[in-house]
């Protein structure tokens, strides 16, 4: 693994114009299972069926079973060494920003500042009807007995600020991630299979503009054939090593 990490370190631009694209794999060591993996915590139902705009509108009780589980898993999770290494690299001016497909807020909790949350966040809440923002503390008080939480103003179901399956990516996230990609000299893919558009377009955009591509993934992503360097290891092992190589030289 060390040699492959060294190859990534050699690709690193001194300008620090680096976009990091992260996915579920970086948060698995923090105790958040990948939604797309079978079994485990999400086995009681299929998130791709209940975490949808239709389920929220038509079967809010079912959607809220998933929302409560997701809420509790995120609340119990802590940033791991991979999140911390990325925050350290940003502080040192070696990363421009992170685009994450995760909704767990762990990058910010580790200290990263420029984070684009492509699929929203479980730490914000709003009414699905009148769109009024809702209190995150109150969201923690909802129980299976009192769910679903209904808007005190209009009676519609309350929801986390996440992009449910079938909903569009927020325009400002598209905008900010596009800006990051257009200035990047290197895109680093971490913990994502790059199966899902439009997030997987960003590294390709960087490459089309003459930038380099690297990945840290347990299993090679769909974009691995385009990568200039690839590390087949967990992010929580490879990223701290990469940070040491870049910061101690
Ligand atoms: Zn409302």
PDB file of C-alpha atoms and ligand atoms in Angstrom:
ATOM      1  CA  UNK A   1       0.000   0.000   0.000  1.00  0.00           C
ATOM      2  CA  UNK A   2       2.801   2.415   0.900  1.00  0.00           C
ATOM      3  CA  UNK A   3       4.180   2.532  -2.632  1.00  0.00           C
ATOM      4  CA  UNK A   4       0.781   3.315  -4.107  1.00  0.00           C
ATOM      5  CA  UNK A   5       0.232   6.080  -1.540  1.00  0.00           C
ATOM      6  CA  UNK A   6       3.641   7.496  -2.464  1.00  0.00           C
ATOM      7  CA  UNK A   7       2.540   7.585  -6.103  1.00  0.00           C
ATOM      8  CA  UNK A   8      -0.461   9.713  -5.107  1.00  0.00           C
ATOM      9  CA  UNK A   9       1.801  12.006  -3.062  1.00  0.00           C
ATOM     10  CA  UNK A  10       3.984  12.547  -6.122  1.00  0.00           C
ATOM     11  CA  UNK A  11       0.927  13.621  -8.163  1.00  0.00           C
ATOM     12  CA  UNK A  12      -0.038  16.233  -5.563  1.00  0.00           C
ATOM     13  CA  UNK A  13       0.100  19.792  -6.966  1.00  0.00           C
ATOM     14  CA  UNK A  14       1.937  22.314  -4.767  1.00  0.00           C
ATOM     15  CA  UNK A  15      -0.882  24.765  -5.599  1.00  0.00           C
ATOM     16  CA  UNK A  16      -3.186  22.689  -3.397  1.00  0.00           C
ATOM     17  CA  UNK A  17      -5.833  22.801  -6.137  1.00  0.00           C
ATOM     18  CA  UNK A  18      -7.227  19.414  -5.216  1.00  0.00           C
ATOM     19  CA  UNK A  19     -10.836  18.280  -5.202  1.00  0.00           C
ATOM     20  CA  UNK A  20     -11.614  15.296  -2.989  1.00  0.00           C
ATOM     21  CA  UNK A  21     -14.750  13.307  -3.780  1.00  0.00           C
ATOM     22  CA  UNK A  22     -15.871  11.111  -0.896  1.00  0.00           C
ATOM     23  CA  UNK A  23     -18.539   8.451  -0.531  1.00  0.00           C
ATOM     24  CA  UNK A  24     -19.911   5.902   1.902  1.00  0.00           C
ATOM     25  CA  UNK A  25     -16.599   4.012   2.215  1.00  0.00           C
ATOM     26  CA  UNK A  26     -14.932   6.786   4.198  1.00  0.00           C
ATOM     27  CA  UNK A  27     -17.618   6.629   6.914  1.00  0.00           C
ATOM     28  CA  UNK A  28     -17.939   2.846   7.232  1.00  0.00           C
ATOM     29  CA  UNK A  29     -15.105   2.768   9.861  1.00  0.00           C
ATOM     30  CA  UNK A  30     -17.119   5.419  11.749  1.00  0.00           C
ATOM     31  CA  UNK A  31     -19.968   2.947  12.107  1.00  0.00           C
ATOM     32  CA  UNK A  32     -22.179   4.062   9.235  1.00  0.00           C
ATOM     33  CA  UNK A  33     -23.018   1.147   6.951  1.00  0.00           C
ATOM     34  CA  UNK A  34     -23.182   1.701   3.220  1.00  0.00           C
ATOM     35  CA  UNK A  35     -26.823   2.124   2.157  1.00  0.00           C
ATOM     36  CA  UNK A  36     -26.190   0.059  -0.929  1.00  0.00           C
ATOM     37  CA  UNK A  37     -24.635  -2.899   0.870  1.00  0.00           C
ATOM     38  CA  UNK A  38     -27.023  -5.728   1.642  1.00  0.00           C
ATOM     39  CA  UNK A  39     -27.704  -6.830   5.200  1.00  0.00           C
ATOM     40  CA  UNK A  40     -26.836  -5.168   8.483  1.00  0.00           C
ATOM     41  CA  UNK A  41     -28.606  -2.169   9.799  1.00  0.00           C
ATOM     42  CA  UNK A  42     -30.660  -1.382   6.731  1.00  0.00           C
ATOM     43  CA  UNK A  43     -31.907  -4.952   6.277  1.00  0.00           C
ATOM     44  CA  UNK A  44     -35.361  -4.265   7.761  1.00  0.00           C
ATOM     45  CA  UNK A  45     -36.270  -2.408   4.593  1.00  0.00           C
ATOM     46  CA  UNK A  46     -34.779  -1.118   1.388  1.00  0.00           C
ATOM     47  CA  UNK A  47     -33.656   2.522   1.758  1.00  0.00           C
ATOM     48  CA  UNK A  48     -33.894   2.881  -1.997  1.00  0.00           C
ATOM     49  CA  UNK A  49     -37.631   2.212  -1.643  1.00  0.00           C
ATOM     50  CA  UNK A  50     -38.522   4.067   1.578  1.00  0.00           C
ATOM     51  CA  UNK A  51     -36.077   6.991   1.322  1.00  0.00           C
ATOM     52  CA  UNK A  52     -37.898   8.421  -1.654  1.00  0.00           C
ATOM     53  CA  UNK A  53     -39.988  11.518  -2.286  1.00  0.00           C
ATOM     54  CA  UNK A  54     -43.039   9.312  -2.967  1.00  0.00           C
ATOM     55  CA  UNK A  55     -42.693   7.360   0.288  1.00  0.00           C
ATOM     56  CA  UNK A  56     -42.332  10.588   2.226  1.00  0.00           C
ATOM     57  CA  UNK A  57     -45.537  11.979   0.711  1.00  0.00           C
ATOM     58  CA  UNK A  58     -47.601   8.754   0.604  1.00  0.00           C
ATOM     59  CA  UNK A  59     -46.323   6.591   3.479  1.00  0.00           C
ATOM     60  CA  UNK A  60     -44.692   9.015   5.927  1.00  0.00           C
ATOM     61  CA  UNK A  61     -44.773   6.457   8.766  1.00  0.00           C
ATOM     62  CA  UNK A  62     -42.687   4.021   6.724  1.00  0.00           C
ATOM     63  CA  UNK A  63     -40.313   6.757   5.565  1.00  0.00           C
ATOM     64  CA  UNK A  64     -39.880   7.813   9.196  1.00  0.00           C
ATOM     65  CA  UNK A  65     -38.797   4.321  10.278  1.00  0.00           C
ATOM     66  CA  UNK A  66     -35.820   4.836   7.989  1.00  0.00           C
ATOM     67  CA  UNK A  67     -35.353   8.461   9.061  1.00  0.00           C
ATOM     68  CA  UNK A  68     -35.195   7.479  12.757  1.00  0.00           C
ATOM     69  CA  UNK A  69     -32.668   4.716  12.081  1.00  0.00           C
ATOM     70  CA  UNK A  70     -30.512   7.005   9.952  1.00  0.00           C
ATOM     71  CA  UNK A  71     -30.749   9.767  12.572  1.00  0.00           C
ATOM     72  CA  UNK A  72     -29.568   7.455  15.365  1.00  0.00           C
ATOM     73  CA  UNK A  73     -26.730   5.931  13.333  1.00  0.00           C
ATOM     74  CA  UNK A  74     -25.416   9.379  12.363  1.00  0.00           C
ATOM     75  CA  UNK A  75     -25.716  10.701  15.927  1.00  0.00           C
ATOM     76  CA  UNK A  76     -23.641   7.810  17.287  1.00  0.00           C
ATOM     77  CA  UNK A  77     -20.909   8.107  14.631  1.00  0.00           C
ATOM     78  CA  UNK A  78     -17.582   9.871  15.159  1.00  0.00           C
ATOM     79  CA  UNK A  79     -15.104  11.119  12.533  1.00  0.00           C
ATOM     80  CA  UNK A  80     -12.290   8.634  11.878  1.00  0.00           C
ATOM     81  CA  UNK A  81      -8.625   9.048  10.913  1.00  0.00           C
ATOM     82  CA  UNK A  82      -9.550   9.516   7.239  1.00  0.00           C
ATOM     83  CA  UNK A  83     -11.832  12.502   7.937  1.00  0.00           C
ATOM     84  CA  UNK A  84      -9.163  13.949  10.222  1.00  0.00           C
ATOM     85  CA  UNK A  85      -6.378  13.571   7.648  1.00  0.00           C
ATOM     86  CA  UNK A  86      -8.448  15.456   5.051  1.00  0.00           C
ATOM     87  CA  UNK A  87      -9.138  18.276   7.514  1.00  0.00           C
ATOM     88  CA  UNK A  88      -5.426  18.498   8.273  1.00  0.00           C
ATOM     89  CA  UNK A  89      -4.558  18.706   4.566  1.00  0.00           C
ATOM     90  CA  UNK A  90      -7.099  21.481   4.045  1.00  0.00           C
ATOM     91  CA  UNK A  91      -5.640  23.466   6.971  1.00  0.00           C
ATOM     92  CA  UNK A  92      -2.210  23.116   5.369  1.00  0.00           C
ATOM     93  CA  UNK A  93      -3.549  24.536   2.093  1.00  0.00           C
ATOM     94  CA  UNK A  94      -3.153  21.238   0.248  1.00  0.00           C
ATOM     95  CA  UNK A  95      -6.853  20.664  -0.468  1.00  0.00           C
ATOM     96  CA  UNK A  96      -9.240  23.162  -2.045  1.00  0.00           C
ATOM     97  CA  UNK A  97     -12.444  21.440  -1.019  1.00  0.00           C
ATOM     98  CA  UNK A  98     -14.365  18.216  -0.487  1.00  0.00           C
ATOM     99  CA  UNK A  99     -17.460  17.102  -2.355  1.00  0.00           C
ATOM    100  CA  UNK A 100     -19.149  14.399  -0.325  1.00  0.00           C
ATOM    101  CA  UNK A 101     -22.040  12.112  -1.157  1.00  0.00           C
ATOM    102  CA  UNK A 102     -22.430  11.392   2.559  1.00  0.00           C
ATOM    103  CA  UNK A 103     -25.110  12.967   4.734  1.00  0.00           C
ATOM    104  CA  UNK A 104     -23.380  12.379   8.081  1.00  0.00           C
ATOM    105  CA  UNK A 105     -21.607  15.727   8.599  1.00  0.00           C
ATOM    106  CA  UNK A 106     -18.422  13.910   9.672  1.00  0.00           C
ATOM    107  CA  UNK A 107     -16.099  15.994   7.465  1.00  0.00           C
ATOM    108  CA  UNK A 108     -17.210  19.191   9.200  1.00  0.00           C
ATOM    109  CA  UNK A 109     -17.021  17.564  12.612  1.00  0.00           C
ATOM    110  CA  UNK A 110     -13.416  16.587  11.841  1.00  0.00           C
ATOM    111  CA  UNK A 111     -12.664  20.237  11.023  1.00  0.00           C
ATOM    112  CA  UNK A 112     -13.015  20.464   7.234  1.00  0.00           C
ATOM    113  CA  UNK A 113     -14.374  23.866   6.183  1.00  0.00           C
ATOM    114  CA  UNK A 114     -15.014  23.789   2.445  1.00  0.00           C
ATOM    115  CA  UNK A 115     -17.415  20.867   2.148  1.00  0.00           C
ATOM    116  CA  UNK A 116     -20.084  20.518  -0.515  1.00  0.00           C
ATOM    117  CA  UNK A 117     -22.789  18.096   0.613  1.00  0.00           C
ATOM    118  CA  UNK A 118     -24.051  16.695  -2.646  1.00  0.00           C
ATOM    119  CA  UNK A 119     -26.869  14.731  -1.045  1.00  0.00           C
ATOM    120  CA  UNK A 120     -27.688  17.156   1.760  1.00  0.00           C
ATOM    121  CA  UNK A 121     -27.303  16.574   5.478  1.00  0.00           C
ATOM    122  CA  UNK A 122     -29.057  14.803   8.347  1.00  0.00           C
ATOM    123  CA  UNK A 123     -28.250  17.759  10.615  1.00  0.00           C
ATOM    124  CA  UNK A 124     -30.790  20.100   8.988  1.00  0.00           C
ATOM    125  CA  UNK A 125     -34.570  19.623   9.001  1.00  0.00           C
ATOM    126  CA  UNK A 126     -37.502  21.225   7.219  1.00  0.00           C
ATOM    127  CA  UNK A 127     -41.191  20.819   6.458  1.00  0.00           C
ATOM    128  CA  UNK A 128     -41.827  18.895   3.254  1.00  0.00           C
ATOM    129  CA  UNK A 129     -44.905  21.088   2.632  1.00  0.00           C
ATOM    130  CA  UNK A 130     -44.352  24.728   3.605  1.00  0.00           C
ATOM    131  CA  UNK A 131     -40.519  24.278   3.667  1.00  0.00           C
ATOM    132  CA  UNK A 132     -40.222  25.984   7.074  1.00  0.00           C
ATOM    133  CA  UNK A 133     -36.888  25.115   8.716  1.00  0.00           C
ATOM    134  CA  UNK A 134     -37.221  22.867  11.775  1.00  0.00           C
ATOM    135  CA  UNK A 135     -35.192  22.547  14.945  1.00  0.00           C
ATOM    136  CA  UNK A 136     -32.566  19.772  14.899  1.00  0.00           C
ATOM    137  CA  UNK A 137     -32.811  19.352  18.673  1.00  0.00           C
ATOM    138  CA  UNK A 138     -36.531  18.689  18.365  1.00  0.00           C
ATOM    139  CA  UNK A 139     -35.765  16.108  15.646  1.00  0.00           C
ATOM    140  CA  UNK A 140     -33.712  14.145  18.188  1.00  0.00           C
ATOM    141  CA  UNK A 141     -36.761  13.899  20.459  1.00  0.00           C
ATOM    142  CA  UNK A 142     -39.009  12.112  17.957  1.00  0.00           C
ATOM    143  CA  UNK A 143     -39.551   8.456  18.941  1.00  0.00           C
ATOM    144  CA  UNK A 144     -41.052   5.519  17.009  1.00  0.00           C
ATOM    145  CA  UNK A 145     -44.254   6.203  18.984  1.00  0.00           C
ATOM    146  CA  UNK A 146     -44.455   9.898  18.052  1.00  0.00           C
ATOM    147  CA  UNK A 147     -43.240   9.541  14.431  1.00  0.00           C
ATOM    148  CA  UNK A 148     -43.893  10.824  11.870  1.00  0.00           C
ATOM    149  CA  UNK A 149     -43.211  14.378  12.938  1.00  0.00           C
ATOM    150  CA  UNK A 150     -45.825  16.629  11.340  1.00  0.00           C
ATOM    151  CA  UNK A 151     -45.407  20.348  10.740  1.00  0.00           C
ATOM    152  CA  UNK A 152     -47.028  22.427  13.474  1.00  0.00           C
ATOM    153  CA  UNK A 153     -47.910  25.051  10.891  1.00  0.00           C
ATOM    154  CA  UNK A 154     -49.270  23.142   7.885  1.00  0.00           C
ATOM    155  CA  UNK A 155     -49.541  19.496   8.980  1.00  0.00           C
ATOM    156  CA  UNK A 156     -47.234  18.143   6.252  1.00  0.00           C
ATOM    157  CA  UNK A 157     -44.483  15.671   7.144  1.00  0.00           C
ATOM    158  CA  UNK A 158     -41.153  17.013   8.431  1.00  0.00           C
ATOM    159  CA  UNK A 159     -37.989  15.669   6.810  1.00  0.00           C
ATOM    160  CA  UNK A 160     -34.218  15.892   7.040  1.00  0.00           C
ATOM    161  CA  UNK A 161     -32.409  18.143   4.538  1.00  0.00           C
ATOM    162  CA  UNK A 162     -31.187  15.157   2.570  1.00  0.00           C
ATOM    163  CA  UNK A 163     -31.660  14.393  -1.090  1.00  0.00           C
ATOM    164  CA  UNK A 164     -33.980  11.401  -1.193  1.00  0.00           C
ATOM    165  CA  UNK A 165     -33.782   8.914  -4.031  1.00  0.00           C
ATOM    166  CA  UNK A 166     -35.469  10.438  -7.059  1.00  0.00           C
ATOM    167  CA  UNK A 167     -34.929  14.025  -5.923  1.00  0.00           C
ATOM    168  CA  UNK A 168     -32.590  16.432  -7.727  1.00  0.00           C
ATOM    169  CA  UNK A 169     -29.191  17.522  -6.398  1.00  0.00           C
ATOM    170  CA  UNK A 170     -29.512  21.055  -4.954  1.00  0.00           C
ATOM    171  CA  UNK A 171     -28.454  23.689  -7.462  1.00  0.00           C
ATOM    172  CA  UNK A 172     -25.969  25.381  -5.137  1.00  0.00           C
ATOM    173  CA  UNK A 173     -24.201  22.044  -4.550  1.00  0.00           C
ATOM    174  CA  UNK A 174     -23.960  21.483  -8.305  1.00  0.00           C
ATOM    175  CA  UNK A 175     -22.686  25.006  -8.716  1.00  0.00           C
ATOM    176  CA  UNK A 176     -20.023  24.850  -5.988  1.00  0.00           C
ATOM    177  CA  UNK A 177     -18.803  21.395  -6.974  1.00  0.00           C
ATOM    178  CA  UNK A 178     -18.545  22.497 -10.604  1.00  0.00           C
ATOM    179  CA  UNK A 179     -16.396  25.445  -9.542  1.00  0.00           C
ATOM    180  CA  UNK A 180     -14.142  23.190  -7.467  1.00  0.00           C
ATOM    181  CA  UNK A 181     -13.749  20.783 -10.369  1.00  0.00           C
ATOM    182  CA  UNK A 182     -13.014  23.493 -12.914  1.00  0.00           C
ATOM    183  CA  UNK A 183     -10.073  24.810 -10.879  1.00  0.00           C
ATOM    184  CA  UNK A 184      -8.685  21.440  -9.786  1.00  0.00           C
ATOM    185  CA  UNK A 185      -5.353  20.010 -10.899  1.00  0.00           C
ATOM    186  CA  UNK A 186      -6.015  16.731  -9.105  1.00  0.00           C
ATOM    187  CA  UNK A 187      -9.186  14.867  -8.179  1.00  0.00           C
ATOM    188  CA  UNK A 188      -8.867  12.308  -5.393  1.00  0.00           C
ATOM    189  CA  UNK A 189     -11.668   9.736  -5.178  1.00  0.00           C
ATOM    190  CA  UNK A 190     -12.144   8.230  -1.712  1.00  0.00           C
ATOM    191  CA  UNK A 191     -14.552   5.494  -0.660  1.00  0.00           C
ATOM    192  CA  UNK A 192     -16.939   5.679  -3.568  1.00  0.00           C
ATOM    193  CA  UNK A 193     -17.609   3.309  -6.434  1.00  0.00           C
ATOM    194  CA  UNK A 194     -18.375   6.287  -8.708  1.00  0.00           C
ATOM    195  CA  UNK A 195     -21.515   4.534  -9.941  1.00  0.00           C
ATOM    196  CA  UNK A 196     -23.835   7.443  -9.234  1.00  0.00           C
ATOM    197  CA  UNK A 197     -24.227  10.471 -11.485  1.00  0.00           C
ATOM    198  CA  UNK A 198     -23.766  13.355 -11.354  1.00  0.00           C
ATOM    199  CA  UNK A 199     -21.113  13.024  -8.607  1.00  0.00           C
ATOM    200  CA  UNK A 200     -19.036  10.691 -10.774  1.00  0.00           C
ATOM    201  CA  UNK A 201     -18.889  13.332 -13.499  1.00  0.00           C
ATOM    202  CA  UNK A 202     -16.694  15.627 -11.374  1.00  0.00           C
ATOM    203  CA  UNK A 203     -13.454  13.580 -11.526  1.00  0.00           C
ATOM    204  CA  UNK A 204     -13.967  13.103 -15.260  1.00  0.00           C
ATOM    205  CA  UNK A 205     -14.359  16.859 -15.633  1.00  0.00           C
ATOM    206  CA  UNK A 206     -11.022  17.382 -13.866  1.00  0.00           C
ATOM    207  CA  UNK A 207      -9.375  14.873 -16.156  1.00  0.00           C
ATOM    208  CA  UNK A 208     -10.831  16.407 -19.315  1.00  0.00           C
ATOM    209  CA  UNK A 209      -9.197  19.687 -18.337  1.00  0.00           C
ATOM    210  CA  UNK A 210      -5.804  18.049 -18.084  1.00  0.00           C
ATOM    211  CA  UNK A 211      -5.891  17.348 -14.338  1.00  0.00           C
ATOM    212  CA  UNK A 212      -4.789  14.109 -12.701  1.00  0.00           C
ATOM    213  CA  UNK A 213      -6.944  11.453 -11.090  1.00  0.00           C
ATOM    214  CA  UNK A 214      -6.244   9.214  -8.113  1.00  0.00           C
ATOM    215  CA  UNK A 215      -8.311   6.958  -5.909  1.00  0.00           C
ATOM    216  CA  UNK A 216      -8.281   5.308  -2.496  1.00  0.00           C
ATOM    217  CA  UNK A 217     -10.831   2.507  -2.501  1.00  0.00           C
ATOM    218  CA  UNK A 218     -11.069  -0.988  -1.050  1.00  0.00           C
ATOM    219  CA  UNK A 219     -12.510  -2.117  -4.381  1.00  0.00           C
ATOM    220  CA  UNK A 220     -11.593  -0.380  -7.626  1.00  0.00           C
ATOM    221  CA  UNK A 221     -14.186   2.193  -8.684  1.00  0.00           C
ATOM    222  CA  UNK A 222     -15.703   2.559 -12.096  1.00  0.00           C
ATOM    223  CA  UNK A 223     -13.202   5.345 -12.824  1.00  0.00           C
ATOM    224  CA  UNK A 224     -10.148   3.276 -11.793  1.00  0.00           C
ATOM    225  CA  UNK A 225      -9.109   2.731 -15.434  1.00  0.00           C
ATOM    226  CA  UNK A 226      -8.749   6.526 -15.761  1.00  0.00           C
ATOM    227  CA  UNK A 227      -6.681   6.947 -12.584  1.00  0.00           C
ATOM    228  CA  UNK A 228      -2.985   7.917 -12.581  1.00  0.00           C
ATOM    229  CA  UNK A 229      -2.592   6.228  -9.188  1.00  0.00           C
ATOM    230  CA  UNK A 230      -4.826   3.945  -7.146  1.00  0.00           C
ATOM    231  CA  UNK A 231      -4.565   2.631  -3.598  1.00  0.00           C
ATOM    232  CA  UNK A 232      -6.497  -0.528  -2.745  1.00  0.00           C
ATOM    233  CA  UNK A 233      -6.943   0.052   0.983  1.00  0.00           C
ATOM    234  CA  UNK A 234      -9.284   1.533   3.534  1.00  0.00           C
ATOM    235  CA  UNK A 235      -9.294   5.326   3.647  1.00  0.00           C
ATOM    236  CA  UNK A 236      -8.702   5.287   7.414  1.00  0.00           C
ATOM    237  CA  UNK A 237      -5.318   3.625   6.766  1.00  0.00           C
ATOM    238  CA  UNK A 238      -4.249   5.248   3.497  1.00  0.00           C
ATOM    239  CA  UNK A 239      -5.239   8.885   4.105  1.00  0.00           C
ATOM    240  CA  UNK A 240      -3.267   9.386   7.358  1.00  0.00           C
ATOM    241  CA  UNK A 241      -0.238   7.900   5.591  1.00  0.00           C
ATOM    242  CA  UNK A 242      -0.740  10.233   2.635  1.00  0.00           C
ATOM    243  CA  UNK A 243      -1.086  13.233   4.968  1.00  0.00           C
ATOM    244  CA  UNK A 244       2.200  12.321   6.701  1.00  0.00           C
ATOM    245  CA  UNK A 245       3.996  12.034   3.344  1.00  0.00           C
ATOM    246  CA  UNK A 246       2.661  15.410   2.171  1.00  0.00           C
ATOM    247  CA  UNK A 247       3.067  17.301   5.445  1.00  0.00           C
ATOM    248  CA  UNK A 248       6.403  15.930   6.672  1.00  0.00           C
ATOM    249  CA  UNK A 249       8.341  16.504   3.486  1.00  0.00           C
TER     250      UNK A 249
HETATM  251 ZN1  LIG B   1     -45.220  23.022   7.064  1.00  0.00          ZN
END
